[in-house]
PDB file of C-alpha atoms in Angstrom:
ATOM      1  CA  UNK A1279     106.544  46.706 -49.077  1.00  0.00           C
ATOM      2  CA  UNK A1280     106.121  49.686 -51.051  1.00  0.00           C
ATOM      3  CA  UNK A1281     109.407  52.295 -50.827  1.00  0.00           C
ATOM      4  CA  UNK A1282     106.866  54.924 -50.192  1.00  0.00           C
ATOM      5  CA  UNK A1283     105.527  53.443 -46.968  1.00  0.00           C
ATOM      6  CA  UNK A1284     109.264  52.474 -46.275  1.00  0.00           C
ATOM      7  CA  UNK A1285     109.961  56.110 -46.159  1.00  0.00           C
ATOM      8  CA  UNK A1286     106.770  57.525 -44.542  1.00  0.00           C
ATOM      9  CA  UNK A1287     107.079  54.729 -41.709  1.00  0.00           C
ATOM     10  CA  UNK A1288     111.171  55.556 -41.331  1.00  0.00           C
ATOM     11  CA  UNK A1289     110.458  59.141 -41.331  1.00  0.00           C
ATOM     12  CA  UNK A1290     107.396  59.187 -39.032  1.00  0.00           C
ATOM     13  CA  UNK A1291     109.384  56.999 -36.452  1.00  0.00           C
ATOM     14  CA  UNK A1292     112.494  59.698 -36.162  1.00  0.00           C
ATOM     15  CA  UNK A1293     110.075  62.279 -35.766  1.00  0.00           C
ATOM     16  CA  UNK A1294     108.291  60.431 -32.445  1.00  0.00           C
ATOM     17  CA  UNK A1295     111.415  59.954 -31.219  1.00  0.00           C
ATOM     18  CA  UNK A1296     112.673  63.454 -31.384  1.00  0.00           C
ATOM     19  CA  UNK A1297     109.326  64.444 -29.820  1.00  0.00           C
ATOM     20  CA  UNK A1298     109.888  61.474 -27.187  1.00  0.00           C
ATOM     21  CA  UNK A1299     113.459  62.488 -26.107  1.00  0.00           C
ATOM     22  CA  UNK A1300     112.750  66.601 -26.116  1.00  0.00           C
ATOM     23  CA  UNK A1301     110.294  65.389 -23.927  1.00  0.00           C
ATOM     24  CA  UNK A1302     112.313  63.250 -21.342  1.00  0.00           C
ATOM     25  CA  UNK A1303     115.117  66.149 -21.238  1.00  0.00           C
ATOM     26  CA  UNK A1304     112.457  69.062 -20.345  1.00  0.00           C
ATOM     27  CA  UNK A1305     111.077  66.262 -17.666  1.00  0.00           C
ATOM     28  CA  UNK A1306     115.043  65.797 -16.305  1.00  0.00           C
ATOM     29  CA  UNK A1307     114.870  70.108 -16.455  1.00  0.00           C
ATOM     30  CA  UNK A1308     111.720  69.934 -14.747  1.00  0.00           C
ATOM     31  CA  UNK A1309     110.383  71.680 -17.165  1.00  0.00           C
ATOM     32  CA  UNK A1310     111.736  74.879 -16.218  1.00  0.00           C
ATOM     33  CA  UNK A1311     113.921  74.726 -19.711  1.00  0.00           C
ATOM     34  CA  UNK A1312     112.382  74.728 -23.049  1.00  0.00           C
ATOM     35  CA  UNK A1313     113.715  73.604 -26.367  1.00  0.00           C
ATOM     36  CA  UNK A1314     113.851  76.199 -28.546  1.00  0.00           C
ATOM     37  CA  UNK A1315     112.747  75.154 -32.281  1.00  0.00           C
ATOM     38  CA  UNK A1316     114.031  75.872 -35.920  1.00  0.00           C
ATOM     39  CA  UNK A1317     112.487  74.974 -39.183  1.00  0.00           C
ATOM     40  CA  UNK A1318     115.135  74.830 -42.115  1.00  0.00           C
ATOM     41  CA  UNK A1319     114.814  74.338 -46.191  1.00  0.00           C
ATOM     42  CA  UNK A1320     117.541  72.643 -47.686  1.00  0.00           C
ATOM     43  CA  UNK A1321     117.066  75.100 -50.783  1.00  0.00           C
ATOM     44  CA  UNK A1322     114.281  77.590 -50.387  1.00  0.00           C
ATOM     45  CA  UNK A1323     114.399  78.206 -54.119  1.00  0.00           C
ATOM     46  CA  UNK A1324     113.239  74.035 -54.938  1.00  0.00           C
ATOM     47  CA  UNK A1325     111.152  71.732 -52.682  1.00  0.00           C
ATOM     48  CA  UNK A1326     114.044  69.986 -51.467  1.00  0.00           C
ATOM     49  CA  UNK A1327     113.090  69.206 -48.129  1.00  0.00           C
ATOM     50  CA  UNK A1328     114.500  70.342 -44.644  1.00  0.00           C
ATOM     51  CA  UNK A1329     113.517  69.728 -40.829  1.00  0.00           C
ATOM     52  CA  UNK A1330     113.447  70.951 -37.995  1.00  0.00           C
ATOM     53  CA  UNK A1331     116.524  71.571 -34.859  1.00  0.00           C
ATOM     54  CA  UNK A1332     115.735  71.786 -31.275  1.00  0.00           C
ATOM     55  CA  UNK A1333     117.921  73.053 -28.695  1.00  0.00           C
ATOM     56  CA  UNK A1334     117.532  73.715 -24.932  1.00  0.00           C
ATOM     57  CA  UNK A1335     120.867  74.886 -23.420  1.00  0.00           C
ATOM     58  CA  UNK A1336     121.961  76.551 -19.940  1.00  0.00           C
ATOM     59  CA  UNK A1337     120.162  74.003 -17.892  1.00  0.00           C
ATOM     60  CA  UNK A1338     120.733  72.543 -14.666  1.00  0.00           C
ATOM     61  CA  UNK A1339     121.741  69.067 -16.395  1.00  0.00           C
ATOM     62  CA  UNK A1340     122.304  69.708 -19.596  1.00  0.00           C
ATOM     63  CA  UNK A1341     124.577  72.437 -20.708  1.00  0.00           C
ATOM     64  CA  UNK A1342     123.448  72.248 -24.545  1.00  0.00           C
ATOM     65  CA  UNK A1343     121.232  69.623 -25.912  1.00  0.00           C
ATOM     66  CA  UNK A1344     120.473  69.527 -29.853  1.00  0.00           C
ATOM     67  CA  UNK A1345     118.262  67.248 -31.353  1.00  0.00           C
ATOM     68  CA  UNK A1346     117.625  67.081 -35.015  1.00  0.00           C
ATOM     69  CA  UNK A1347     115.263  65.790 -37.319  1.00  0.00           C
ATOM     70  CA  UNK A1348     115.840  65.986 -40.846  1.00  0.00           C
ATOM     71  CA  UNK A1349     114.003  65.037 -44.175  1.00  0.00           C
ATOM     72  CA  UNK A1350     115.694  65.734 -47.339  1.00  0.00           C
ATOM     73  CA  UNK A1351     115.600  64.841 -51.310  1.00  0.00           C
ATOM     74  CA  UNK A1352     116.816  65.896 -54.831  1.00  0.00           C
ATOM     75  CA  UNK A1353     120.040  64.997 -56.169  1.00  0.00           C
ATOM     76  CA  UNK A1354     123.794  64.697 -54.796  1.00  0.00           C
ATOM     77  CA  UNK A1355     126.570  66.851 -56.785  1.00  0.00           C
ATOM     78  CA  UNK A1356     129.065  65.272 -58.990  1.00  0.00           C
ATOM     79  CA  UNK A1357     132.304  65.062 -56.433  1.00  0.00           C
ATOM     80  CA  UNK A1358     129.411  63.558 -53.554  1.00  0.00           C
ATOM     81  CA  UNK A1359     127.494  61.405 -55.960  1.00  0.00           C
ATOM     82  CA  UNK A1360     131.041  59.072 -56.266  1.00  0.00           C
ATOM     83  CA  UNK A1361     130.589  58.485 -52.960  1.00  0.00           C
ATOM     84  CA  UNK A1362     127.309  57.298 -52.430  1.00  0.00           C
ATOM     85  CA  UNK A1363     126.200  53.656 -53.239  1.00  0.00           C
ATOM     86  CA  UNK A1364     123.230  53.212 -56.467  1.00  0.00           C
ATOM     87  CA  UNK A1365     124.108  56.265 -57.622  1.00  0.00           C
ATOM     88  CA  UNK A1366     126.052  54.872 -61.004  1.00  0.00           C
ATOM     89  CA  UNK A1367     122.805  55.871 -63.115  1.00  0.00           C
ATOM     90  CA  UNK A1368     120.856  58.217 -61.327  1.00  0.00           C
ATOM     91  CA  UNK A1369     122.200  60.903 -58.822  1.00  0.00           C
ATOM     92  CA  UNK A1370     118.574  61.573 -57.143  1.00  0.00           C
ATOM     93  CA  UNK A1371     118.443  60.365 -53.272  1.00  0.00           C
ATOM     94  CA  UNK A1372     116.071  60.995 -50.343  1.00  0.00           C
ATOM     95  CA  UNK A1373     117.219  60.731 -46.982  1.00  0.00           C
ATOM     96  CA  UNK A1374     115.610  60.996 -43.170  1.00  0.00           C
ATOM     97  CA  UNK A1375     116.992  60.717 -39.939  1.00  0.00           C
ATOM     98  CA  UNK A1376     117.441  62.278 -36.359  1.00  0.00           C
ATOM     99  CA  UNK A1377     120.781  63.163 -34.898  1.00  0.00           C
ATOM    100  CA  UNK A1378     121.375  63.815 -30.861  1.00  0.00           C
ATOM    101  CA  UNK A1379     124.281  65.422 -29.102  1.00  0.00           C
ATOM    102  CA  UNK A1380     123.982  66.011 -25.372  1.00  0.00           C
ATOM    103  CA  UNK A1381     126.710  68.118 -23.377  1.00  0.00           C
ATOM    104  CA  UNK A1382     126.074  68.123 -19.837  1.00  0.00           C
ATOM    105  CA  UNK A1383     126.871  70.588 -16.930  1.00  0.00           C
ATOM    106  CA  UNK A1384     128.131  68.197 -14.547  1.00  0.00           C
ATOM    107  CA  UNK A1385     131.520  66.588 -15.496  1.00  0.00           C
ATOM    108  CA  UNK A1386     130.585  63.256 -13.998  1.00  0.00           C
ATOM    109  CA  UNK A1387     127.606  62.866 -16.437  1.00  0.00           C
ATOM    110  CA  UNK A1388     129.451  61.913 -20.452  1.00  0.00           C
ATOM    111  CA  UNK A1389     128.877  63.448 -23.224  1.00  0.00           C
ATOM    112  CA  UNK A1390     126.380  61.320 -25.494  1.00  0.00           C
ATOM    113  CA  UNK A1391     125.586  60.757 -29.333  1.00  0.00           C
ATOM    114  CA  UNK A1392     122.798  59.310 -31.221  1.00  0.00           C
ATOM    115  CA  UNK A1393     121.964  59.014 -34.915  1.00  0.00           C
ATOM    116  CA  UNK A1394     119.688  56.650 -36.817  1.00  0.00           C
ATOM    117  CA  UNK A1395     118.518  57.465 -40.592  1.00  0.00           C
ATOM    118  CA  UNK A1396     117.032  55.861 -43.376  1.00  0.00           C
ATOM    119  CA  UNK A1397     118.490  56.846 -47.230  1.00  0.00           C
ATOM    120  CA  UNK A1398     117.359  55.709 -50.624  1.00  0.00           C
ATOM    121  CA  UNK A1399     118.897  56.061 -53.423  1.00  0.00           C
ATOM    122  CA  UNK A1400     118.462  53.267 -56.142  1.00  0.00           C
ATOM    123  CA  UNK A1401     117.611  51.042 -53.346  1.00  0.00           C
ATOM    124  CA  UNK A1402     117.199  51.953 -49.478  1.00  0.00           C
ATOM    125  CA  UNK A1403     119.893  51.580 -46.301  1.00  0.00           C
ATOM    126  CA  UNK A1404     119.727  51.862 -42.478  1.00  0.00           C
ATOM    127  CA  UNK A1405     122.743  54.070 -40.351  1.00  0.00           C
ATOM    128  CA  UNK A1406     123.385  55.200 -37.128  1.00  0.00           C
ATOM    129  CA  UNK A1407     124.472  53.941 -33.690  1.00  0.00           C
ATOM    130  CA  UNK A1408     125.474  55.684 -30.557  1.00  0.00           C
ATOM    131  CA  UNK A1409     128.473  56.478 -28.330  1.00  0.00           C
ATOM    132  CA  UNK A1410     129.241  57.418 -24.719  1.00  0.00           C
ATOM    133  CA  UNK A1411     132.703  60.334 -24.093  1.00  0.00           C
ATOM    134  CA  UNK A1412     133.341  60.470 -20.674  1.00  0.00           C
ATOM    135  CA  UNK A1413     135.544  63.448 -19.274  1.00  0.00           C
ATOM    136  CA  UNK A1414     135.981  61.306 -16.185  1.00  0.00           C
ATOM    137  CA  UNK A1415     136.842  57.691 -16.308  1.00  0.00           C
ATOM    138  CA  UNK A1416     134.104  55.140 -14.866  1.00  0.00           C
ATOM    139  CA  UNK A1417     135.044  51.399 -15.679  1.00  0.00           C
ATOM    140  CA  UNK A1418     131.787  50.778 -13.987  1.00  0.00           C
ATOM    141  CA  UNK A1419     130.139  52.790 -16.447  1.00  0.00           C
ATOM    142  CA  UNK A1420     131.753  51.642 -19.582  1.00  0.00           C
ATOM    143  CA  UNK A1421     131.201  48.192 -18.501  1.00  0.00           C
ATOM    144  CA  UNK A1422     127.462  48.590 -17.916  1.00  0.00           C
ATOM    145  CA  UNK A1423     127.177  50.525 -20.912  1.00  0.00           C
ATOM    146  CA  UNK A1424     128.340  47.795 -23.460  1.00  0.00           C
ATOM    147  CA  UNK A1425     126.491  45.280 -21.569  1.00  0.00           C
ATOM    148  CA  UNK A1426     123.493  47.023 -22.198  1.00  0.00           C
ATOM    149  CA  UNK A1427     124.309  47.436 -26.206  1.00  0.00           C
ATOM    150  CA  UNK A1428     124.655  43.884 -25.920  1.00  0.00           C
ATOM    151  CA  UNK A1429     121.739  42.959 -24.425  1.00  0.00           C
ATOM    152  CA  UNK A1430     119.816  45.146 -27.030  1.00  0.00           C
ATOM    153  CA  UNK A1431     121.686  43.913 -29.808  1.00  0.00           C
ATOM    154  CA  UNK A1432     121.037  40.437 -29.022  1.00  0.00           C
ATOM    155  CA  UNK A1433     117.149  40.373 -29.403  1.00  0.00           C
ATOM    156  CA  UNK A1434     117.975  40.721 -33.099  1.00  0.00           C
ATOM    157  CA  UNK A1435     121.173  39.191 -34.012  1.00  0.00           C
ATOM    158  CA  UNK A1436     123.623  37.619 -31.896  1.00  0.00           C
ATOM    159  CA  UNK A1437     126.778  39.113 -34.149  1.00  0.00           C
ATOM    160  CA  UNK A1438     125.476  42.355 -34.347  1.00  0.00           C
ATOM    161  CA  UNK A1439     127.123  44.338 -31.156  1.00  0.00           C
ATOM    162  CA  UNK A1440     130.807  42.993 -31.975  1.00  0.00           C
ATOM    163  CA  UNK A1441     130.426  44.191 -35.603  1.00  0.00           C
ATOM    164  CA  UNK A1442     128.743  47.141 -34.764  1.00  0.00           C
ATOM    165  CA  UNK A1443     131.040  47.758 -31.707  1.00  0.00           C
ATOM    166  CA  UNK A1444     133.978  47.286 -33.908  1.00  0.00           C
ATOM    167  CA  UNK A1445     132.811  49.398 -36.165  1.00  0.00           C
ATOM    168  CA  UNK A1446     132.504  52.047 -33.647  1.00  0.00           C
ATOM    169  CA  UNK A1447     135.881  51.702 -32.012  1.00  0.00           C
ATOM    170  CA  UNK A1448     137.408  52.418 -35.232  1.00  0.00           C
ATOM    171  CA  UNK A1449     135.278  55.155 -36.472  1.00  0.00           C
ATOM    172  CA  UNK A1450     135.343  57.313 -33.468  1.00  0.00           C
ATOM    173  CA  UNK A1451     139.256  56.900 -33.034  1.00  0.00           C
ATOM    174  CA  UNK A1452     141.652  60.035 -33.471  1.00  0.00           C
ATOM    175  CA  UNK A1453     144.497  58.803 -35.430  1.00  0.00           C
ATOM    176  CA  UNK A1454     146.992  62.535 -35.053  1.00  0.00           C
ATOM    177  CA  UNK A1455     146.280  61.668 -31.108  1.00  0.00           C
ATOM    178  CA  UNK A1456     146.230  57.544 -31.122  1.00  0.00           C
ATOM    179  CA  UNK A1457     142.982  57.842 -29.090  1.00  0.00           C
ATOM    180  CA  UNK A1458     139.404  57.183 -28.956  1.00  0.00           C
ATOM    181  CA  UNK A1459     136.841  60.078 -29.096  1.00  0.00           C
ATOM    182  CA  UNK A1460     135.363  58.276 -25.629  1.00  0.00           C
ATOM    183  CA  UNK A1461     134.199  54.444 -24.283  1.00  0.00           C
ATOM    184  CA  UNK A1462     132.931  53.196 -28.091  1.00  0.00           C
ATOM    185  CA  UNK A1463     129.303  52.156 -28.328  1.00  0.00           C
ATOM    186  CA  UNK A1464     128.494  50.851 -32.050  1.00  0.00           C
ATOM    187  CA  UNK A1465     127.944  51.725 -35.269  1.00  0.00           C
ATOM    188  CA  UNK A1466     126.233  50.290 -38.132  1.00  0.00           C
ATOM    189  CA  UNK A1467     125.636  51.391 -42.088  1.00  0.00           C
ATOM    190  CA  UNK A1468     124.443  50.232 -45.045  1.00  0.00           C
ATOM    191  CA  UNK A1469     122.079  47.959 -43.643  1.00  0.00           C
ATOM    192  CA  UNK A1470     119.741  46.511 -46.259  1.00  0.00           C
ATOM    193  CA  UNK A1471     119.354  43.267 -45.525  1.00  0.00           C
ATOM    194  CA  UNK A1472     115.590  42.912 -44.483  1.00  0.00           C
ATOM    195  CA  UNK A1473     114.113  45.826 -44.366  1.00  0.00           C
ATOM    196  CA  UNK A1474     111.351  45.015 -41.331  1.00  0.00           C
ATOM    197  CA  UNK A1475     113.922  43.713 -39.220  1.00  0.00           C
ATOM    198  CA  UNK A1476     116.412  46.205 -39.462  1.00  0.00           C
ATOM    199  CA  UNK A1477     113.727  49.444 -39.088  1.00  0.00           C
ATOM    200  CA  UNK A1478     112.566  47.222 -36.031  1.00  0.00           C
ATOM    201  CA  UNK A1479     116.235  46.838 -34.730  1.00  0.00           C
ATOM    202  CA  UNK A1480     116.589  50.711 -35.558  1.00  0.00           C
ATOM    203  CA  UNK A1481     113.695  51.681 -33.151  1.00  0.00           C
ATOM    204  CA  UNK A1482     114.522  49.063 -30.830  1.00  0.00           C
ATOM    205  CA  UNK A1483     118.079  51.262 -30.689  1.00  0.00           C
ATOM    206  CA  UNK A1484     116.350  54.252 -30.787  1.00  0.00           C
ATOM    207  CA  UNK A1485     114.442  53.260 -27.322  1.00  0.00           C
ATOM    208  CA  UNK A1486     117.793  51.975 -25.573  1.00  0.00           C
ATOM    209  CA  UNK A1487     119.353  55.186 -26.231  1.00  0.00           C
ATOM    210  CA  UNK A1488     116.330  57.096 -24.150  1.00  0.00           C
ATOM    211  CA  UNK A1489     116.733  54.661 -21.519  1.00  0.00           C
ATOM    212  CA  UNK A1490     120.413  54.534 -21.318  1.00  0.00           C
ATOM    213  CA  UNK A1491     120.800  58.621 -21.115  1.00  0.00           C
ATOM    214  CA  UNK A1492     117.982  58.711 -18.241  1.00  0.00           C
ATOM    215  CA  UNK A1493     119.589  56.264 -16.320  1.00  0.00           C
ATOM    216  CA  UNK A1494     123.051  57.202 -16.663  1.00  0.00           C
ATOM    217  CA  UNK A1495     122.127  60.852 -15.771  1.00  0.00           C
ATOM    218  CA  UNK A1496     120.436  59.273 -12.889  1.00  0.00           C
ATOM    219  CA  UNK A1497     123.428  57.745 -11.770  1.00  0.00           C
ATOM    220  CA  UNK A1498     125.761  60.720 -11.974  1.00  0.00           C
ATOM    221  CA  UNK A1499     124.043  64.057 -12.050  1.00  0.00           C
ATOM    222  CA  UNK A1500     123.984  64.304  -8.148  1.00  0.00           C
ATOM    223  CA  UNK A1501     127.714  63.692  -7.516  1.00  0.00           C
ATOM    224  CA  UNK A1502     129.787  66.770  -6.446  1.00  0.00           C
ATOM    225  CA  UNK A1503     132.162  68.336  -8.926  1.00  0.00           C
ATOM    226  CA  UNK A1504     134.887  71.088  -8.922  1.00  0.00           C
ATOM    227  CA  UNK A1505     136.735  73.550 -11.172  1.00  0.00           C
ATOM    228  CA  UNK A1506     139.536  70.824 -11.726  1.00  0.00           C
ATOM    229  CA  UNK A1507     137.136  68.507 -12.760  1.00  0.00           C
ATOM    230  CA  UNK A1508     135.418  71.030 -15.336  1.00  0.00           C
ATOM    231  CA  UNK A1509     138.463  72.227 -16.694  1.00  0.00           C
ATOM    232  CA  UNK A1510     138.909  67.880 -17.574  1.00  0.00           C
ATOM    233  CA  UNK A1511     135.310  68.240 -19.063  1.00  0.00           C
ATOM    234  CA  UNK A1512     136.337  71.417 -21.283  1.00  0.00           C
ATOM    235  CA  UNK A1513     139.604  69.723 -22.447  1.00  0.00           C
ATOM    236  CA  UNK A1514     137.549  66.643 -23.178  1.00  0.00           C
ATOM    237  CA  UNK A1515     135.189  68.685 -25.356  1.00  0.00           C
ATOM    238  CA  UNK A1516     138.314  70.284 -27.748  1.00  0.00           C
ATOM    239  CA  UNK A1517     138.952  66.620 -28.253  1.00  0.00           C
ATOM    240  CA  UNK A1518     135.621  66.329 -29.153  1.00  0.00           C
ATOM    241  CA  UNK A1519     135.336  69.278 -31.818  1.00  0.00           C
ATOM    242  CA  UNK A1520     138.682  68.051 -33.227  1.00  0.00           C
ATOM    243  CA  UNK A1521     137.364  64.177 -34.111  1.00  0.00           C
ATOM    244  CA  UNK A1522     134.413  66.611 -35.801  1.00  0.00           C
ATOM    245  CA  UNK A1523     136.361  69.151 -37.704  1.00  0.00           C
ATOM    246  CA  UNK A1524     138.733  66.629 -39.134  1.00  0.00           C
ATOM    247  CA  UNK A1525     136.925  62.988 -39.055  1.00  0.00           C
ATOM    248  CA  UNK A1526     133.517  63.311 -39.165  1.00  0.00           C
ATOM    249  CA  UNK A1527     131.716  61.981 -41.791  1.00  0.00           C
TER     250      UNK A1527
END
């Protein structure tokens, strides 16, 4: 397949999806909170792409909701160049993707994270994955959670959720603390290795993540909660900002 439909299919599918999930959180909100919607230019003086950030914040479920589409080209800098793979004789890159965060109002309900993207540089990769931080612990939750990674992993590779759940538990992980950032999920990179299959494995994810938020804020938004319990869910989220601010890649 051509790179250029690679891109315009990759691109085009993280663009339904943010317009998929902005809808499903307005239809939680009842639609009595809007997203509010940003167009920016990576460099307004070249055609160097941009995208476009939604957030809808003060709602009854979610306290503040961002999700981000992005679609960006031209060529990385010498100290970030090093660090990128097929980049040895050529710097130039193009890159697509949508990024979630979701903090909620109710402590019972986890934080939640979702990323998928699609970069080419000499040659073209898959990244992304998801993960679950609870304020309050639910081994219910974390159990049902990883069985359904599982069970979504599985229709495309058997191996995938331990590697990818490895890869998770040791990404989101705060070394200064000796603690994980939440309850894991997985995490994947670099994948190149058929390029159908993995964009269908990256919707496939893409669709489990919708699912997985609506049902676990289904589960959890009507239980009662109390000043204790938010000040748990504010301490949580300085944990949260930390694993950014230092780890983050």
């Amino acid at each position: 397949m051509d790179e250029i439909i690679k891109k315009k299919l990759a691109k085009n599918w993280f663009k339904i999806l943010q317009d998929m999930i902005c809808f499903d959180i307005e239809e939680i909100e009842n639609n009595k909170k809007k997203f509010i919607s940003n167009n920016w230019e990576r460099n307004k003086k070249k055609d160097e792409g941009g995208g476009e950030y939604r957030i809808l914040e003060n709602g009854k479920v979610f306290e503040k909701v961002g999700v981000n589409f992005s679609e960006v080209y031209g060529k990385f800098s010498k100290g970030f160049r090093n660090k990128m793979p097929g980049t040895n004789s050529d710097p130039s890159f193009w890159a697509s993707g949508i990024s979630i965060v979701m903090h909620m109002k109710n402590p019972h309900v986890p934080a939640m994270h979702f990323n998928t993207r699609y970069i080419y540089t000499s040659y073209g990769w898959f990244g992304g994955g998801m993960d679950v931080t609870p304020c309050i612990e639910d081994r219910n939750l974390k159990k049902w959670f990883h069985r359904e990674l599982r069970l979504s992993c599985n229709r495309h590779n058997k191996n995938y959720y331990k590697k990818y759940k490895k890869k998770c538990d040791e990404y989101f992980y705060l070394p200064h603390r000796n603690e994980t950032r939440g309850i894991g999920g997985i995490f994947f990179d670099y994948k190149k290795e058929n390029w159908e299959k993995d964009f269908s494995f990256v919707r496939d994810i893409g669709l489990t993540f919708k699912r997985i938020f609506r049902e676990i804020i289904n589960k959890k938004n009507n239980k009662k909660w109390n000043n204790k319990e938010k000040e748990i869910q504010y301490f949580k989220r300085g944990r949260y900002v930390e694993f950014n601010l230092l780890y983050d890649r």
